[in-house]
Tab-separated table of C-alpha atoms and ligand atoms in Angstrom:
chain	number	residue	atom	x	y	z
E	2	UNK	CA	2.006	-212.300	-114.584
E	3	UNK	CA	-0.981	-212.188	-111.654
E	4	UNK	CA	0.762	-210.966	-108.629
E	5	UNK	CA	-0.935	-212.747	-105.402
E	6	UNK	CA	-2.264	-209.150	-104.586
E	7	UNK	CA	-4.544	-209.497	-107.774
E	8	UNK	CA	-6.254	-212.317	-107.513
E	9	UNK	CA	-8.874	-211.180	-105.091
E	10	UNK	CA	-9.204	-208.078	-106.521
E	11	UNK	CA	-13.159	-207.338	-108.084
E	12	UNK	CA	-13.049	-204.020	-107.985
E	13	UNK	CA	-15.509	-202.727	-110.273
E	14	UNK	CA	-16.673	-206.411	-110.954
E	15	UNK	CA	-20.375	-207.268	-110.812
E	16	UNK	CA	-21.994	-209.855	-108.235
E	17	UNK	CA	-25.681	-210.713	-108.050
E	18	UNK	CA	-26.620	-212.842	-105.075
E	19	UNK	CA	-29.685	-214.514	-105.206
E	20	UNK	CA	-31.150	-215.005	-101.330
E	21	UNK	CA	-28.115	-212.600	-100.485
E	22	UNK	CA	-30.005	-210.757	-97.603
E	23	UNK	CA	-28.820	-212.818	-94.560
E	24	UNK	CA	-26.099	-215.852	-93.548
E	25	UNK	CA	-24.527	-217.165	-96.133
E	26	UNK	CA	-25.052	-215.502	-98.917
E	27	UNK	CA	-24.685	-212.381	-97.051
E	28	UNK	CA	-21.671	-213.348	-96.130
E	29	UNK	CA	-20.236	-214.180	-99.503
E	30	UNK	CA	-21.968	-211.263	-100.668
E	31	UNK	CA	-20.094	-209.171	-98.298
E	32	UNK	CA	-16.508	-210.968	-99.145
E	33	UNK	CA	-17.085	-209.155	-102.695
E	34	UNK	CA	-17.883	-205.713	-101.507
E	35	UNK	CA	-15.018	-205.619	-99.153
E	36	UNK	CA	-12.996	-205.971	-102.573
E	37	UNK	CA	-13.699	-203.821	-104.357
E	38	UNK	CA	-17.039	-205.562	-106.436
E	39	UNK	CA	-20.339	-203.802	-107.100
E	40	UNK	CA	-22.863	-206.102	-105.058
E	41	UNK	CA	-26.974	-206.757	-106.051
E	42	UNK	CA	-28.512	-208.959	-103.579
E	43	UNK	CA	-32.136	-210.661	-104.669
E	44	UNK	CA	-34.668	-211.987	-101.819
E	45	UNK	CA	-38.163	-211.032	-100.760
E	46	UNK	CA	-37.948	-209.004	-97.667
E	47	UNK	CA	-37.147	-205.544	-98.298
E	48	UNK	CA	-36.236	-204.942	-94.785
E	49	UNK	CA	-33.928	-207.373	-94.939
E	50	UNK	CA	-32.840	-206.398	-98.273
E	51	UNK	CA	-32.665	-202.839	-96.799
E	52	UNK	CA	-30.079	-203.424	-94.308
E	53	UNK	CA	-27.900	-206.022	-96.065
E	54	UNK	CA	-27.526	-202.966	-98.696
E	55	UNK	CA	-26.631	-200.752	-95.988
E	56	UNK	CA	-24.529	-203.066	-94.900
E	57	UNK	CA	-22.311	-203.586	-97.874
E	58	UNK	CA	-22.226	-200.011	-98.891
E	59	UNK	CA	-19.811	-199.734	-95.198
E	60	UNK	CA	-17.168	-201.670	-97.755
E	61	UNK	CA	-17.456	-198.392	-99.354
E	62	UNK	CA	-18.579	-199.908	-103.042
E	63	UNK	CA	-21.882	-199.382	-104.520
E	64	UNK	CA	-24.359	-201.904	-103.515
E	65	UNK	CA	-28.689	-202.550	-104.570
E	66	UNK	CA	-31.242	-204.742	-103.813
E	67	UNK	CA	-34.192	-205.693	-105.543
E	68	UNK	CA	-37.467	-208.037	-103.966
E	69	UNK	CA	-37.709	-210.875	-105.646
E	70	UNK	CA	-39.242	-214.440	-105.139
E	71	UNK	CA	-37.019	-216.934	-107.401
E	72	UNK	CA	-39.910	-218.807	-107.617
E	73	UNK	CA	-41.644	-216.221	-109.749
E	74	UNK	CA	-39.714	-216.070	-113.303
E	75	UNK	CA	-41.006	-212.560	-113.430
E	76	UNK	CA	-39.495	-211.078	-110.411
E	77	UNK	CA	-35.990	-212.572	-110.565
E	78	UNK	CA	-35.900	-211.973	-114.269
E	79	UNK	CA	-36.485	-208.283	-113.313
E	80	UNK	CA	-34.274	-208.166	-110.838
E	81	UNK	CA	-31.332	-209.594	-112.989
E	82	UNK	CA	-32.164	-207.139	-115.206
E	83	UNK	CA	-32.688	-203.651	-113.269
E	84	UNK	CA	-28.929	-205.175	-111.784
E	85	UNK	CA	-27.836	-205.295	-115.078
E	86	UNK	CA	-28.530	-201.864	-116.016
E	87	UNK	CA	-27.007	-200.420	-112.765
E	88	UNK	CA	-23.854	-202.204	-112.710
E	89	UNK	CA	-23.284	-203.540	-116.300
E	90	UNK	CA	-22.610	-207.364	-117.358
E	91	UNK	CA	-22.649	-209.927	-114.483
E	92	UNK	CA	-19.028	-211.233	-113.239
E	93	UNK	CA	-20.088	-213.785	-110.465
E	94	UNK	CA	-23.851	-215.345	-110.052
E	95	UNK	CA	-24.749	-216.423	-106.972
E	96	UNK	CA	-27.789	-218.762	-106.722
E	97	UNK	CA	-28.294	-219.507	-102.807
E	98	UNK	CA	-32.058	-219.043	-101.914
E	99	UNK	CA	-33.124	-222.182	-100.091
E	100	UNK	CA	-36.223	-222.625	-97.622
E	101	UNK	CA	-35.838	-226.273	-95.202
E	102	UNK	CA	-38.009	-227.471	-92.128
E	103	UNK	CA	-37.141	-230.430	-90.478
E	104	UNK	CA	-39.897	-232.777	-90.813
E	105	UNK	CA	-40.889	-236.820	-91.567
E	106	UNK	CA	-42.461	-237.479	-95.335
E	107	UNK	CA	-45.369	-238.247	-94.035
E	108	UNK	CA	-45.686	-235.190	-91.902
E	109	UNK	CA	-45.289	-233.040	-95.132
E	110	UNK	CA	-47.709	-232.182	-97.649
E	111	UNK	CA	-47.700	-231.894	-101.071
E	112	UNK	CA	-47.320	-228.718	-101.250
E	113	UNK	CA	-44.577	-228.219	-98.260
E	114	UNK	CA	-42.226	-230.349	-100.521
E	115	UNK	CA	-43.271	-228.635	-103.537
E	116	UNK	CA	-42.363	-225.216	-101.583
E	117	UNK	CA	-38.966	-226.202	-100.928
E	118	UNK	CA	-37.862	-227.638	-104.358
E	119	UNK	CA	-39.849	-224.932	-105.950
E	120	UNK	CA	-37.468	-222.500	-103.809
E	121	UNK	CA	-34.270	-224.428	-104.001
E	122	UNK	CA	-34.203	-226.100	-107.553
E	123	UNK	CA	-36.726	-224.588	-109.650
E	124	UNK	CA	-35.567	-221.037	-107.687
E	125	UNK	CA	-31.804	-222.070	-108.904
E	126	UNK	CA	-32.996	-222.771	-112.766
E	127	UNK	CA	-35.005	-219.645	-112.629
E	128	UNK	CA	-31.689	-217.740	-111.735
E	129	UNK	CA	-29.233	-219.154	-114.025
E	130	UNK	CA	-31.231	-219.522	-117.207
E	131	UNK	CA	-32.779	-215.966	-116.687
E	132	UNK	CA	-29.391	-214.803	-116.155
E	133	UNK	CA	-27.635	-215.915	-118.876
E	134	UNK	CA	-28.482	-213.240	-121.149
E	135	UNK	CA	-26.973	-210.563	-118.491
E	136	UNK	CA	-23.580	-213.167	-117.921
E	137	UNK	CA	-20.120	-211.940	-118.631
E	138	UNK	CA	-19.199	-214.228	-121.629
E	139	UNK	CA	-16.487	-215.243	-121.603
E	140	UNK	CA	-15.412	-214.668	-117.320
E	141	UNK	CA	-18.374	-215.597	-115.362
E	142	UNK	CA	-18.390	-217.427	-112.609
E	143	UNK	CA	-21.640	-219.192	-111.709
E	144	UNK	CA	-21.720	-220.473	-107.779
E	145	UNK	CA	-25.127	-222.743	-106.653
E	146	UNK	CA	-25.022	-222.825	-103.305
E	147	UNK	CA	-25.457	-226.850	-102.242
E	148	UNK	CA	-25.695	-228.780	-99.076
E	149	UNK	CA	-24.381	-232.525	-97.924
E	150	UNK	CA	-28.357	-233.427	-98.682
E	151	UNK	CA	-27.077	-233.579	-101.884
E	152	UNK	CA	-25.202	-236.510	-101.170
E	153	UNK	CA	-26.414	-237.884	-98.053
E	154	UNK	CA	-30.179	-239.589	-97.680
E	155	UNK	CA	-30.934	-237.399	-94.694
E	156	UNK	CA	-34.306	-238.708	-92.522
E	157	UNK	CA	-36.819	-235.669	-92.512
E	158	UNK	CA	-35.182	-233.877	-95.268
E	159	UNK	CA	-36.417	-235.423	-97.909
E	160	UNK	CA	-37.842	-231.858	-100.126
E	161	UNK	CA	-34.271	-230.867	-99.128
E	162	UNK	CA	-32.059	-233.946	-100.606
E	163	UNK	CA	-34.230	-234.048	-103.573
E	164	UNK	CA	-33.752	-230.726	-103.961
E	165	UNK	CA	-30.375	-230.084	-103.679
E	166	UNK	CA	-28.996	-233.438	-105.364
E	167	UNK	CA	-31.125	-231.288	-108.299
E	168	UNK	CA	-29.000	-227.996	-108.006
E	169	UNK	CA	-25.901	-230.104	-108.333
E	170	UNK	CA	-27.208	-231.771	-111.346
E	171	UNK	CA	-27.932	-228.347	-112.614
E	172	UNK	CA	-24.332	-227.450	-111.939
E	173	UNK	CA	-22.836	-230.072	-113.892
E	174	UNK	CA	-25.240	-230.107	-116.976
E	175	UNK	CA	-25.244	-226.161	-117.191
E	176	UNK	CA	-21.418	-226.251	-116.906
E	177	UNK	CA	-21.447	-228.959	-120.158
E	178	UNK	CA	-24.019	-226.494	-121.945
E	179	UNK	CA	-22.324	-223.409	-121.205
E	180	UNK	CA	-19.051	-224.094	-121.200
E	181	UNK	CA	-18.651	-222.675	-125.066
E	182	UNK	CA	-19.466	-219.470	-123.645
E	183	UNK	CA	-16.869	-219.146	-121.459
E	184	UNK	CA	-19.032	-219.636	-118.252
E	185	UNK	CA	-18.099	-221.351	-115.182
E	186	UNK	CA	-20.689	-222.861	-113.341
E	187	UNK	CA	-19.921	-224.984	-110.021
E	188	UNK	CA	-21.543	-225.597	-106.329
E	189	UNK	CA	-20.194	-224.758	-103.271
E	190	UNK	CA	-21.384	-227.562	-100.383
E	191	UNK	CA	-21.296	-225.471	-96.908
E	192	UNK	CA	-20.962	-228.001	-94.052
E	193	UNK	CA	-23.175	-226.510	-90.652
E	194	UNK	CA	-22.042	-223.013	-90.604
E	195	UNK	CA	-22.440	-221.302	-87.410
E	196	UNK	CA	-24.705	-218.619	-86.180
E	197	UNK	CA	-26.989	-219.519	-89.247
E	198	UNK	CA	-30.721	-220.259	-90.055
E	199	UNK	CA	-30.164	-223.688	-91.737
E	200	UNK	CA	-28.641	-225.156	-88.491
E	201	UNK	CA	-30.817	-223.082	-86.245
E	202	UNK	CA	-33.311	-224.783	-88.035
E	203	UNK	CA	-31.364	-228.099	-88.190
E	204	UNK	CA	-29.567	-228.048	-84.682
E	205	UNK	CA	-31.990	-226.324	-82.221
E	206	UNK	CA	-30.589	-227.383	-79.014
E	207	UNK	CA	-27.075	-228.955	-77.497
E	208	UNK	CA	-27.852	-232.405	-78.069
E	209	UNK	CA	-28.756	-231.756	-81.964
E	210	UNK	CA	-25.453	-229.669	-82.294
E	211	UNK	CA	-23.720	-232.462	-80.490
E	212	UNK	CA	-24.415	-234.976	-82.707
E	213	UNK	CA	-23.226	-233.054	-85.806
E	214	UNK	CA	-20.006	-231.864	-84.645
E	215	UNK	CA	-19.258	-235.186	-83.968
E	216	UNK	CA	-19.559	-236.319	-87.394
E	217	UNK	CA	-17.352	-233.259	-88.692
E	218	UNK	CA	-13.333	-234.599	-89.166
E	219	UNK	CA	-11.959	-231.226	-88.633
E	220	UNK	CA	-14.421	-230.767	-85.254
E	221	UNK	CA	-15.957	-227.472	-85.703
E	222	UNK	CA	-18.766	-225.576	-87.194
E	223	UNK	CA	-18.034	-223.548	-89.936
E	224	UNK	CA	-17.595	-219.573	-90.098
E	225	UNK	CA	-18.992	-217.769	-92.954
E	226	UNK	CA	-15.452	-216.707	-94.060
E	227	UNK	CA	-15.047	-220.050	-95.000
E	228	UNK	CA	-18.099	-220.409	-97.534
E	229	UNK	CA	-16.586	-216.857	-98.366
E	230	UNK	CA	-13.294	-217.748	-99.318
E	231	UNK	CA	-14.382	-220.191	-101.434
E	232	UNK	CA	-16.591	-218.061	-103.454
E	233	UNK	CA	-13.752	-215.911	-104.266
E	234	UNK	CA	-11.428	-218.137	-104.884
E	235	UNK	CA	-13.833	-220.036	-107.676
E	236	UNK	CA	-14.122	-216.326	-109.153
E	237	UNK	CA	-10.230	-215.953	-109.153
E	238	UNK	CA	-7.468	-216.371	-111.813
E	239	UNK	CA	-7.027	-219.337	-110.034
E	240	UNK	CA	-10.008	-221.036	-110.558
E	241	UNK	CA	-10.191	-220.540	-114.242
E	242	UNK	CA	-10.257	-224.256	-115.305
E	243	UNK	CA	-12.443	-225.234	-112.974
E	244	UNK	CA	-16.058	-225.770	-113.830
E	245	UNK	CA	-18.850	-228.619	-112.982
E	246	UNK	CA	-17.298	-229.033	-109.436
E	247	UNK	CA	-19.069	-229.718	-106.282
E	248	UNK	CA	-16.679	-228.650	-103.835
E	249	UNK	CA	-17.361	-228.979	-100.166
E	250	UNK	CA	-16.147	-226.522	-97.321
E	251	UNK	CA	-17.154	-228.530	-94.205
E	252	UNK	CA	-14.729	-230.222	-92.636
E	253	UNK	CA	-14.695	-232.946	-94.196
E	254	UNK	CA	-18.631	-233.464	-92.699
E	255	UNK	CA	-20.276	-234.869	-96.347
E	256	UNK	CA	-17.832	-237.907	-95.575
E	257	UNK	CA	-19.517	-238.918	-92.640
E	258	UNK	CA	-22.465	-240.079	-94.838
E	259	UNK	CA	-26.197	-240.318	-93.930
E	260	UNK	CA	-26.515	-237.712	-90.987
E	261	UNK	CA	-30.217	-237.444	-88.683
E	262	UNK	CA	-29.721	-234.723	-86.087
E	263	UNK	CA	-33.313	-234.625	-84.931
E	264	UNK	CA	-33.979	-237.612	-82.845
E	265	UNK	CA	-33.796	-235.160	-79.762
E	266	UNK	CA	-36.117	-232.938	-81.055
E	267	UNK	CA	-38.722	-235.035	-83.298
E	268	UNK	CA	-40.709	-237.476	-81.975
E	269	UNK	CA	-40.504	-240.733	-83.823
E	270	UNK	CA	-43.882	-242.094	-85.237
D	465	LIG	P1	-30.793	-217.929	-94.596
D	465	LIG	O1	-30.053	-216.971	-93.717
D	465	LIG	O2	-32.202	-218.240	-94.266
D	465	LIG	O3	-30.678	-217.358	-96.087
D	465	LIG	C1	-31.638	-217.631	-97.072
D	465	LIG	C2	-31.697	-216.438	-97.993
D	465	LIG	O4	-32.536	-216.752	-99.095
D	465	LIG	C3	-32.288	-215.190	-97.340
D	465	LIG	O5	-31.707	-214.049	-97.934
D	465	LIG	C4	-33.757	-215.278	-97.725
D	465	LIG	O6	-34.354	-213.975	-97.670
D	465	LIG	C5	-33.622	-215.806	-99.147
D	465	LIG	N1	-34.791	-216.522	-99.638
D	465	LIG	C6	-35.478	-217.542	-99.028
D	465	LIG	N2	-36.503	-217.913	-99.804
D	465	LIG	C7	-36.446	-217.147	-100.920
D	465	LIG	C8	-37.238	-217.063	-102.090
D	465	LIG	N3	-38.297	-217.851	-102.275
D	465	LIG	N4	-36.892	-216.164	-103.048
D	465	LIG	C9	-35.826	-215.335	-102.881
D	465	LIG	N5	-35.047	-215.366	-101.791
D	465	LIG	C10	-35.359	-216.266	-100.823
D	465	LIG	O7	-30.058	-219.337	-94.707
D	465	LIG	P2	-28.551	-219.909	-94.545
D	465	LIG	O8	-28.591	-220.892	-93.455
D	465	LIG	O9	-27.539	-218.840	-94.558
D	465	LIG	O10	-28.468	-220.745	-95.917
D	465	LIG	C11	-28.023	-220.124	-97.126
D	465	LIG	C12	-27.724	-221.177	-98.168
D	465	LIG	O11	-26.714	-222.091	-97.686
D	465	LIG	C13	-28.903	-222.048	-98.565
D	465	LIG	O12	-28.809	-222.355	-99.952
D	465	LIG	C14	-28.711	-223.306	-97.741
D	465	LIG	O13	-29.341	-224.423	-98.303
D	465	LIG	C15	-27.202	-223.423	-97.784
D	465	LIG	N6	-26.609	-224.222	-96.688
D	465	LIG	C16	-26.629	-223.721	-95.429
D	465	LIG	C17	-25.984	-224.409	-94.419
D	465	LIG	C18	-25.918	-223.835	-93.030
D	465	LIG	O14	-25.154	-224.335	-92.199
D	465	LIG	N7	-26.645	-222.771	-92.732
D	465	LIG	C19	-25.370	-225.637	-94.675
D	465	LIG	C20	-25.411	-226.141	-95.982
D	465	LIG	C21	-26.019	-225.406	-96.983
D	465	LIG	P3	-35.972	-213.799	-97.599
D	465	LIG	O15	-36.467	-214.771	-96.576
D	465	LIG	O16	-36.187	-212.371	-97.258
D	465	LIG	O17	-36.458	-214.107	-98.977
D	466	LIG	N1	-43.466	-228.869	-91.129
D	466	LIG	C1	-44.276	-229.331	-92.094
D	466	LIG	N2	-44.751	-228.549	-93.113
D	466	LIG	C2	-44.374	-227.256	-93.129
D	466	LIG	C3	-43.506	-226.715	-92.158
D	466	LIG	C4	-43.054	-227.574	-91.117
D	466	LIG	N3	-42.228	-227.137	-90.144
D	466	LIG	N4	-43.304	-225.407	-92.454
D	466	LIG	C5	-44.011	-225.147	-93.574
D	466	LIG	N5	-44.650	-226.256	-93.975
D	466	LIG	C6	-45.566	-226.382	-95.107
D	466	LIG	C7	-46.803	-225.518	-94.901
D	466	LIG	O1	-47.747	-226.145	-94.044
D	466	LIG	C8	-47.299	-225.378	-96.333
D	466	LIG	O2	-47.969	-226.525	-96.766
D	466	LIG	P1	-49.635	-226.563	-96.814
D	466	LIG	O3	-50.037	-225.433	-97.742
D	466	LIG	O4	-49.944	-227.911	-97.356
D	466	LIG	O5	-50.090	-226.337	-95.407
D	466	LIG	C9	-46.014	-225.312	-97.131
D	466	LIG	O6	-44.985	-225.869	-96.298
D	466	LIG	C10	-45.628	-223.904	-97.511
D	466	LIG	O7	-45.585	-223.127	-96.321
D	466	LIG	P2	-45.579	-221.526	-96.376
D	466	LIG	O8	-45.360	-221.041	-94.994
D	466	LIG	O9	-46.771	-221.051	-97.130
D	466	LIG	O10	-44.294	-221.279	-97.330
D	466	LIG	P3	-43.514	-219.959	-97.627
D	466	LIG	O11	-43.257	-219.950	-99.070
D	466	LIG	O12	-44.139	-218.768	-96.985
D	466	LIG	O13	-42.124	-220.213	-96.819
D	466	LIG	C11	-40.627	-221.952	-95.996
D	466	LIG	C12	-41.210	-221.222	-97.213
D	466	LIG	C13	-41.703	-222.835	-95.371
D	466	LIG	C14	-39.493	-222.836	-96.524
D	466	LIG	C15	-40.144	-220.941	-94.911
D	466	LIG	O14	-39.628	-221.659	-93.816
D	466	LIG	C16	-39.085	-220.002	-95.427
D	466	LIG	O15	-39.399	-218.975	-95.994
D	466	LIG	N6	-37.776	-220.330	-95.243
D	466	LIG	C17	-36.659	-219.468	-95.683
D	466	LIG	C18	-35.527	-219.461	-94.690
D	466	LIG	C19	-34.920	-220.816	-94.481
D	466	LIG	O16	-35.569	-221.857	-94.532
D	466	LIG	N7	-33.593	-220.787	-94.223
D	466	LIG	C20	-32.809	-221.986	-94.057
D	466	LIG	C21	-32.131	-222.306	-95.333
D	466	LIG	S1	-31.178	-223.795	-95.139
């Protein structure tokens, strides 16, 4: 029988982050090391990757980065593979790479929505499907990291919503496909989390960050623990039926339905 000591216990287990250099993914990636897991992080700055890996190596695991663009099939499929050779079949995939700015459609061009669905959904099909080969079958646990624009029309985040509303629709048709090899493959939807880029970006002054804590139930901001927890608890015995889920950790926030947290900051046309 699993004692309640085991279930968070990955020593030895392999994680690959994808975007796992700051926030986060960081964070989650960080949850793993400090139990036990062999970490690889993916993203393109390798100062950034450079110090995340320094960072997780103070869990005192083994930890590697590699500089990768999911948008290029090449360098992610290298990446996922150089991890695979270091640290063996892949236990837990995390796909959370995302780019946002906070503008109108008609303030965006072609190509600045292209950027951020080529980043956040084709990024996320480029991980999973060039990861498969190097997946722990049967055992893994595949986490896309979503957001309430999945859900929620959101004014000035339309590459976003279109995006993400993608990723979960990857998560659920992946989870059908895969299923039969024993792979788990669900989204975790972070509600604003605190101290990060996405509601830096979203939320860059008092009257932003007003207006969405008032439309979380549980009325505060996230912590990164709590995207964390999550992560380990879909890679845990106890999670072992569980696959095509969207599961939010955001006080309830997706609930609250359409959100627009910029009128203080974007002028209206
Ligand atoms: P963040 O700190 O900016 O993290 C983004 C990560 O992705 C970084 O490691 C970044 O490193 C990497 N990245 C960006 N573009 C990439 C690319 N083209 N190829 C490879 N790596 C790339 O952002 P965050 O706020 O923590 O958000 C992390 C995830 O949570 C995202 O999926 C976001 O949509 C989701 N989310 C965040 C919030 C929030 O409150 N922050 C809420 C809901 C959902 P490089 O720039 O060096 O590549
Ligand atoms: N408003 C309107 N358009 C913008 C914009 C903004 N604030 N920022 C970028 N764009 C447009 C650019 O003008 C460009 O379009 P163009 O070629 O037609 O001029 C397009 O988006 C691509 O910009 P570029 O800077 O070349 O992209 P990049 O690949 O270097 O960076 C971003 C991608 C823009 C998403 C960048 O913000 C990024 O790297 N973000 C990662 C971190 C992040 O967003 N974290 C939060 C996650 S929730």
């Amino acid at each position: 029988m699993t004692t309640p000591t085991d279930l968070f216990d990955f020593n030895d287990r392999h994680v690959f982050v994808a975007g796992g250099s700051s926030g986060i993914n960081l964070g989650i990636a960080e949850a793993f090391a400090a139990r036990g897991a062999r970490v690889a992080i993916a993203s393109r700055s390798q100062e950034r990757i450079d110090a995340a890996v320094a960072g997780l190596r103070r869990h005192g695991g083994e930890a590697a980065g590699w500089s990768a663009d999911v948008r290029s099939p090449e360098a992610i499929g290298a990446a996922l593979a150089a991890a695979h050779a270091r640290f063996g079949a892949i236990d837990v995939l995390v796909s959370g790479a995302a780019g946002n700015f906070v503008a109108p459609a008609l303030g965006m061009s072609p190509n600045g929505f292209k950027t951020v669905v080529d980043i956040d959904l084709n990024g996320t099909f480029n991980v999973l499907r060039l990861a498969h080969e190097f997946l722990r079958k049967p055992g893994a646990s595949v986490i896309n990291i979503t957001a309430a624009q999945s859900f929620n029309p959101s004014p000035y985040q339309a590459h976003v919503c279109a995006a993400k509303a993608g990723v979960d629709m990857l998560t659920r048709t992946l989870a059908m496909e895969w299923g039969a090899d024993g792979i788990r493959i669900n989204s975790i939807l972070p509600g604003p989390i605190e101290a990060t880029e996405g509601v830096r970006r979203l939320a860059p002054n008092d009257e932003a960050r007003r207006r969405m804590l008032a439309r979380i139930p549980l009325g505060r901001f996230g912590a990164l623990e709590d995207v964390a927890n999550m992560a380990l608890v879909l890679s845990s015995p106890l999670a072992t039926y569980v696959t095509g889920a969207i599961v939010p950790v955001d006080g309830g926030g997706v609930l609250s339905g359409s959100r627009d947290f910029s009128a203080s900051y974007v002028a209206r046309p």
